[in-house]
Amino acid sequence: MAKSMNRDGKAPTQRMLRVGEMIRRTLSEVLQRGDVHDDDLARMSITVGEVRMTPDLGIATAFVLPLGGQHKEEALDLLRRNTREIRHLVVKGGSMKFAPELRFEIDGTFDQMDATRALLDEDHVRQDLDD
């Protein structure tokens, strides 16, 4: 999981990172196995890139992306529609005493990488890098 800043501008603690990674792995397994009782969601292949926890571990924000980056909004709608069941399955599959609130957002990491790659391919940037 990336060490991004949380809302108050502080780096996440080891505990936040550890719990976030456990939820990310469990959520990935739940989605991969198709455990959620939603045929539309079961048909989609969704990657969970990162899960960020709030400092009190009460909210887990999962950054997701459908395979190929297609149908992002549909994937978000399906995940949000099934949040209650997904939350139950994640807690059942992990070793957690309580269930954090799950939130889903689109993972923009690949878009950021593409934008950076395009920027580095520009002639004037390449010229500066070659110097």
PDB file of N, CA and C in Angstrom, residues 11-68:
ATOM      1  N   ALA A  11       1.371  11.160   7.793  1.00  0.00           N
ATOM      2  CA  ALA A  11       1.583   9.852   7.172  1.00  0.00           C
ATOM      3  C   ALA A  11       0.820   8.796   7.965  1.00  0.00           C
ATOM      4  N   PRO A  12       0.337   7.759   7.296  1.00  0.00           N
ATOM      5  CA  PRO A  12      -0.399   6.708   8.002  1.00  0.00           C
ATOM      6  C   PRO A  12       0.520   5.947   8.954  1.00  0.00           C
ATOM      7  N   THR A  13      -0.054   5.479  10.052  1.00  0.00           N
ATOM      8  CA  THR A  13       0.707   4.685  11.017  1.00  0.00           C
ATOM      9  C   THR A  13       0.890   3.265  10.492  1.00  0.00           C
ATOM     10  N   GLN A  14       1.790   2.526  11.122  1.00  0.00           N
ATOM     11  CA  GLN A  14       1.992   1.126  10.741  1.00  0.00           C
ATOM     12  C   GLN A  14       0.705   0.329  10.908  1.00  0.00           C
ATOM     13  N   ARG A  15      -0.038   0.630  11.953  1.00  0.00           N
ATOM     14  CA  ARG A  15      -1.298  -0.082  12.193  1.00  0.00           C
ATOM     15  C   ARG A  15      -2.295   0.195  11.079  1.00  0.00           C
ATOM     16  N   MET A  16      -2.407   1.455  10.652  1.00  0.00           N
ATOM     17  CA  MET A  16      -3.310   1.805   9.556  1.00  0.00           C
ATOM     18  C   MET A  16      -2.905   1.079   8.271  1.00  0.00           C
ATOM     19  N   LEU A  17      -1.612   1.039   8.005  1.00  0.00           N
ATOM     20  CA  LEU A  17      -1.114   0.363   6.802  1.00  0.00           C
ATOM     21  C   LEU A  17      -1.385  -1.141   6.863  1.00  0.00           C
ATOM     22  N   ARG A  18      -1.137  -1.735   8.040  1.00  0.00           N
ATOM     23  CA  ARG A  18      -1.324  -3.181   8.205  1.00  0.00           C
ATOM     24  C   ARG A  18      -2.792  -3.575   8.052  1.00  0.00           C
ATOM     25  N   VAL A  19      -3.692  -2.839   8.701  1.00  0.00           N
ATOM     26  CA  VAL A  19      -5.122  -3.138   8.610  1.00  0.00           C
ATOM     27  C   VAL A  19      -5.616  -2.889   7.186  1.00  0.00           C
ATOM     28  N   GLY A  20      -5.170  -1.802   6.569  1.00  0.00           N
ATOM     29  CA  GLY A  20      -5.566  -1.502   5.196  1.00  0.00           C
ATOM     30  C   GLY A  20      -5.151  -2.598   4.231  1.00  0.00           C
ATOM     31  N   GLU A  21      -3.938  -3.102   4.397  1.00  0.00           N
ATOM     32  CA  GLU A  21      -3.455  -4.174   3.521  1.00  0.00           C
ATOM     33  C   GLU A  21      -4.227  -5.466   3.752  1.00  0.00           C
ATOM     34  N   MET A  22      -4.555  -5.773   5.014  1.00  0.00           N
ATOM     35  CA  MET A  22      -5.342  -6.969   5.302  1.00  0.00           C
ATOM     36  C   MET A  22      -6.721  -6.867   4.640  1.00  0.00           C
ATOM     37  N   ILE A  23      -7.336  -5.704   4.732  1.00  0.00           N
ATOM     38  CA  ILE A  23      -8.650  -5.511   4.108  1.00  0.00           C
ATOM     39  C   ILE A  23      -8.528  -5.586   2.591  1.00  0.00           C
ATOM     40  N   ARG A  24      -7.461  -5.017   2.029  1.00  0.00           N
ATOM     41  CA  ARG A  24      -7.265  -5.055   0.577  1.00  0.00           C
ATOM     42  C   ARG A  24      -7.164  -6.494   0.077  1.00  0.00           C
ATOM     43  N   ARG A  25      -6.356  -7.305   0.762  1.00  0.00           N
ATOM     44  CA  ARG A  25      -6.210  -8.705   0.351  1.00  0.00           C
ATOM     45  C   ARG A  25      -7.528  -9.466   0.476  1.00  0.00           C
ATOM     46  N   THR A  26      -8.197  -9.283   1.593  1.00  0.00           N
ATOM     47  CA  THR A  26      -9.460  -9.999   1.818  1.00  0.00           C
ATOM     48  C   THR A  26     -10.516  -9.551   0.819  1.00  0.00           C
ATOM     49  N   LEU A  27     -10.619  -8.258   0.583  1.00  0.00           N
ATOM     50  CA  LEU A  27     -11.577  -7.724  -0.385  1.00  0.00           C
ATOM     51  C   LEU A  27     -11.273  -8.250  -1.788  1.00  0.00           C
ATOM     52  N   SER A  28     -10.008  -8.297  -2.150  1.00  0.00           N
ATOM     53  CA  SER A  28      -9.617  -8.845  -3.460  1.00  0.00           C
ATOM     54  C   SER A  28     -10.057 -10.294  -3.604  1.00  0.00           C
ATOM     55  N   GLU A  29      -9.846 -11.084  -2.545  1.00  0.00           N
ATOM     56  CA  GLU A  29     -10.243 -12.495  -2.584  1.00  0.00           C
ATOM     57  C   GLU A  29     -11.760 -12.643  -2.696  1.00  0.00           C
ATOM     58  N   VAL A  30     -12.496 -11.843  -1.940  1.00  0.00           N
ATOM     59  CA  VAL A  30     -13.963 -11.893  -1.972  1.00  0.00           C
ATOM     60  C   VAL A  30     -14.464 -11.591  -3.383  1.00  0.00           C
ATOM     61  N   LEU A  31     -13.898 -10.553  -4.004  1.00  0.00           N
ATOM     62  CA  LEU A  31     -14.337 -10.176  -5.350  1.00  0.00           C
ATOM     63  C   LEU A  31     -13.890 -11.203  -6.396  1.00  0.00           C
ATOM     64  N   GLN A  32     -12.700 -11.745  -6.221  1.00  0.00           N
ATOM     65  CA  GLN A  32     -12.190 -12.732  -7.178  1.00  0.00           C
ATOM     66  C   GLN A  32     -13.015 -14.014  -7.149  1.00  0.00           C
ATOM     67  N   ARG A  33     -13.386 -14.453  -5.966  1.00  0.00           N
ATOM     68  CA  ARG A  33     -14.171 -15.685  -5.838  1.00  0.00           C
ATOM     69  C   ARG A  33     -15.631 -15.487  -6.228  1.00  0.00           C
ATOM     70  N   GLY A  34     -16.078 -14.252  -6.304  1.00  0.00           N
ATOM     71  CA  GLY A  34     -17.475 -13.989  -6.632  1.00  0.00           C
ATOM     72  C   GLY A  34     -18.412 -14.333  -5.494  1.00  0.00           C
ATOM     73  N   ASP A  35     -17.969 -14.086  -4.262  1.00  0.00           N
ATOM     74  CA  ASP A  35     -18.764 -14.427  -3.083  1.00  0.00           C
ATOM     75  C   ASP A  35     -20.005 -13.558  -2.913  1.00  0.00           C
ATOM     76  N   VAL A  36     -20.003 -12.371  -3.495  1.00  0.00           N
ATOM     77  CA  VAL A  36     -21.133 -11.453  -3.353  1.00  0.00           C
ATOM     78  C   VAL A  36     -22.286 -11.961  -4.211  1.00  0.00           C
ATOM     79  N   HIS A  37     -23.482 -11.970  -3.641  1.00  0.00           N
ATOM     80  CA  HIS A  37     -24.656 -12.492  -4.343  1.00  0.00           C
ATOM     81  C   HIS A  37     -25.246 -11.456  -5.294  1.00  0.00           C
ATOM     82  N   ASP A  38     -24.457 -11.038  -6.266  1.00  0.00           N
ATOM     83  CA  ASP A  38     -24.895 -10.091  -7.281  1.00  0.00           C
ATOM     84  C   ASP A  38     -24.277 -10.552  -8.599  1.00  0.00           C
ATOM     85  N   ASP A  39     -25.120 -11.027  -9.503  1.00  0.00           N
ATOM     86  CA  ASP A  39     -24.619 -11.576 -10.765  1.00  0.00           C
ATOM     87  C   ASP A  39     -23.851 -10.543 -11.587  1.00  0.00           C
ATOM     88  N   ASP A  40     -24.312  -9.292 -11.562  1.00  0.00           N
ATOM     89  CA  ASP A  40     -23.624  -8.245 -12.328  1.00  0.00           C
ATOM     90  C   ASP A  40     -22.216  -8.011 -11.783  1.00  0.00           C
ATOM     91  N   LEU A  41     -22.086  -7.979 -10.473  1.00  0.00           N
ATOM     92  CA  LEU A  41     -20.777  -7.780  -9.854  1.00  0.00           C
ATOM     93  C   LEU A  41     -19.889  -9.009 -10.063  1.00  0.00           C
ATOM     94  N   ALA A  42     -20.469 -10.188 -10.009  1.00  0.00           N
ATOM     95  CA  ALA A  42     -19.697 -11.422 -10.193  1.00  0.00           C
ATOM     96  C   ALA A  42     -19.102 -11.512 -11.606  1.00  0.00           C
ATOM     97  N   ARG A  43     -19.753 -10.881 -12.581  1.00  0.00           N
ATOM     98  CA  ARG A  43     -19.252 -10.903 -13.962  1.00  0.00           C
ATOM     99  C   ARG A  43     -18.053  -9.983 -14.159  1.00  0.00           C
ATOM    100  N   MET A  44     -17.869  -9.024 -13.264  1.00  0.00           N
ATOM    101  CA  MET A  44     -16.784  -8.050 -13.418  1.00  0.00           C
ATOM    102  C   MET A  44     -15.522  -8.525 -12.716  1.00  0.00           C
ATOM    103  N   SER A  45     -14.402  -8.212 -13.316  1.00  0.00           N
ATOM    104  CA  SER A  45     -13.115  -8.462 -12.685  1.00  0.00           C
ATOM    105  C   SER A  45     -12.604  -7.113 -12.181  1.00  0.00           C
ATOM    106  N   ILE A  46     -12.500  -6.979 -10.871  1.00  0.00           N
ATOM    107  CA  ILE A  46     -12.154  -5.700 -10.255  1.00  0.00           C
ATOM    108  C   ILE A  46     -10.863  -5.839  -9.469  1.00  0.00           C
ATOM    109  N   THR A  47      -9.947  -4.920  -9.708  1.00  0.00           N
ATOM    110  CA  THR A  47      -8.678  -4.877  -9.005  1.00  0.00           C
ATOM    111  C   THR A  47      -8.789  -3.901  -7.840  1.00  0.00           C
ATOM    112  N   VAL A  48      -8.301  -4.319  -6.680  1.00  0.00           N
ATOM    113  CA  VAL A  48      -8.260  -3.443  -5.508  1.00  0.00           C
ATOM    114  C   VAL A  48      -6.805  -3.019  -5.340  1.00  0.00           C
ATOM    115  N   GLY A  49      -6.515  -1.788  -5.706  1.00  0.00           N
ATOM    116  CA  GLY A  49      -5.138  -1.317  -5.692  1.00  0.00           C
ATOM    117  C   GLY A  49      -4.632  -0.937  -4.316  1.00  0.00           C
ATOM    118  N   GLU A  50      -5.511  -0.356  -3.515  1.00  0.00           N
ATOM    119  CA  GLU A  50      -5.094   0.149  -2.210  1.00  0.00           C
ATOM    120  C   GLU A  50      -6.324   0.319  -1.326  1.00  0.00           C
ATOM    121  N   VAL A  51      -6.131   0.186  -0.036  1.00  0.00           N
ATOM    122  CA  VAL A  51      -7.167   0.512   0.946  1.00  0.00           C
ATOM    123  C   VAL A  51      -6.537   1.442   1.965  1.00  0.00           C
ATOM    124  N   ARG A  52      -7.117   2.613   2.120  1.00  0.00           N
ATOM    125  CA  ARG A  52      -6.631   3.594   3.094  1.00  0.00           C
ATOM    126  C   ARG A  52      -7.584   3.636   4.278  1.00  0.00           C
ATOM    127  N   MET A  53      -7.005   3.601   5.459  1.00  0.00           N
ATOM    128  CA  MET A  53      -7.771   3.609   6.700  1.00  0.00           C
ATOM    129  C   MET A  53      -7.726   4.990   7.340  1.00  0.00           C
ATOM    130  N   THR A  54      -8.810   5.361   8.005  1.00  0.00           N
ATOM    131  CA  THR A  54      -8.786   6.565   8.823  1.00  0.00           C
ATOM    132  C   THR A  54      -8.000   6.237  10.093  1.00  0.00           C
ATOM    133  N   PRO A  55      -7.477   7.251  10.786  1.00  0.00           N
ATOM    134  CA  PRO A  55      -6.672   6.985  11.986  1.00  0.00           C
ATOM    135  C   PRO A  55      -7.386   6.153  13.049  1.00  0.00           C
ATOM    136  N   ASP A  56      -8.714   6.283  13.161  1.00  0.00           N
ATOM    137  CA  ASP A  56      -9.436   5.485  14.154  1.00  0.00           C
ATOM    138  C   ASP A  56      -9.834   4.111  13.623  1.00  0.00           C
ATOM    139  N   LEU A  57      -9.428   3.791  12.391  1.00  0.00           N
ATOM    140  CA  LEU A  57      -9.717   2.525  11.717  1.00  0.00           C
ATOM    141  C   LEU A  57     -11.217   2.298  11.510  1.00  0.00           C
ATOM    142  N   GLY A  58     -11.991   3.357  11.561  1.00  0.00           N
ATOM    143  CA  GLY A  58     -13.440   3.245  11.419  1.00  0.00           C
ATOM    144  C   GLY A  58     -13.927   3.278   9.983  1.00  0.00           C
ATOM    145  N   ILE A  59     -13.102   3.817   9.083  1.00  0.00           N
ATOM    146  CA  ILE A  59     -13.485   3.909   7.674  1.00  0.00           C
ATOM    147  C   ILE A  59     -12.345   3.383   6.820  1.00  0.00           C
ATOM    148  N   ALA A  60     -12.683   2.502   5.888  1.00  0.00           N
ATOM    149  CA  ALA A  60     -11.718   1.956   4.930  1.00  0.00           C
ATOM    150  C   ALA A  60     -12.155   2.395   3.537  1.00  0.00           C
ATOM    151  N   THR A  61     -11.297   3.143   2.860  1.00  0.00           N
ATOM    152  CA  THR A  61     -11.588   3.567   1.495  1.00  0.00           C
ATOM    153  C   THR A  61     -10.789   2.687   0.540  1.00  0.00           C
ATOM    154  N   ALA A  62     -11.508   1.913  -0.264  1.00  0.00           N
ATOM    155  CA  ALA A  62     -10.875   0.992  -1.214  1.00  0.00           C
ATOM    156  C   ALA A  62     -10.804   1.658  -2.577  1.00  0.00           C
ATOM    157  N   PHE A  63      -9.617   1.702  -3.141  1.00  0.00           N
ATOM    158  CA  PHE A  63      -9.409   2.262  -4.478  1.00  0.00           C
ATOM    159  C   PHE A  63      -9.404   1.101  -5.463  1.00  0.00           C
ATOM    160  N   VAL A  64     -10.396   1.091  -6.326  1.00  0.00           N
ATOM    161  CA  VAL A  64     -10.653  -0.052  -7.202  1.00  0.00           C
ATOM    162  C   VAL A  64     -10.646   0.378  -8.662  1.00  0.00           C
ATOM    163  N   LEU A  65     -10.448  -0.612  -9.537  1.00  0.00           N
ATOM    164  CA  LEU A  65     -10.493  -0.365 -10.972  1.00  0.00           C
ATOM    165  C   LEU A  65     -10.909  -1.654 -11.673  1.00  0.00           C
ATOM    166  N   PRO A  66     -11.948  -1.583 -12.515  1.00  0.00           N
ATOM    167  CA  PRO A  66     -12.319  -2.770 -13.285  1.00  0.00           C
ATOM    168  C   PRO A  66     -11.212  -3.123 -14.275  1.00  0.00           C
ATOM    169  N   LEU A  67     -11.098  -4.392 -14.577  1.00  0.00           N
ATOM    170  CA  LEU A  67     -10.090  -4.861 -15.523  1.00  0.00           C
ATOM    171  C   LEU A  67     -10.221  -4.109 -16.837  1.00  0.00           C
ATOM    172  N   GLY A  68      -9.137  -3.571 -17.315  1.00  0.00           N
ATOM    173  CA  GLY A  68      -9.138  -2.818 -18.563  1.00  0.00           C
ATOM    174  C   GLY A  68      -9.581  -1.373 -18.394  1.00  0.00           C
TER     175      GLY A  68
END
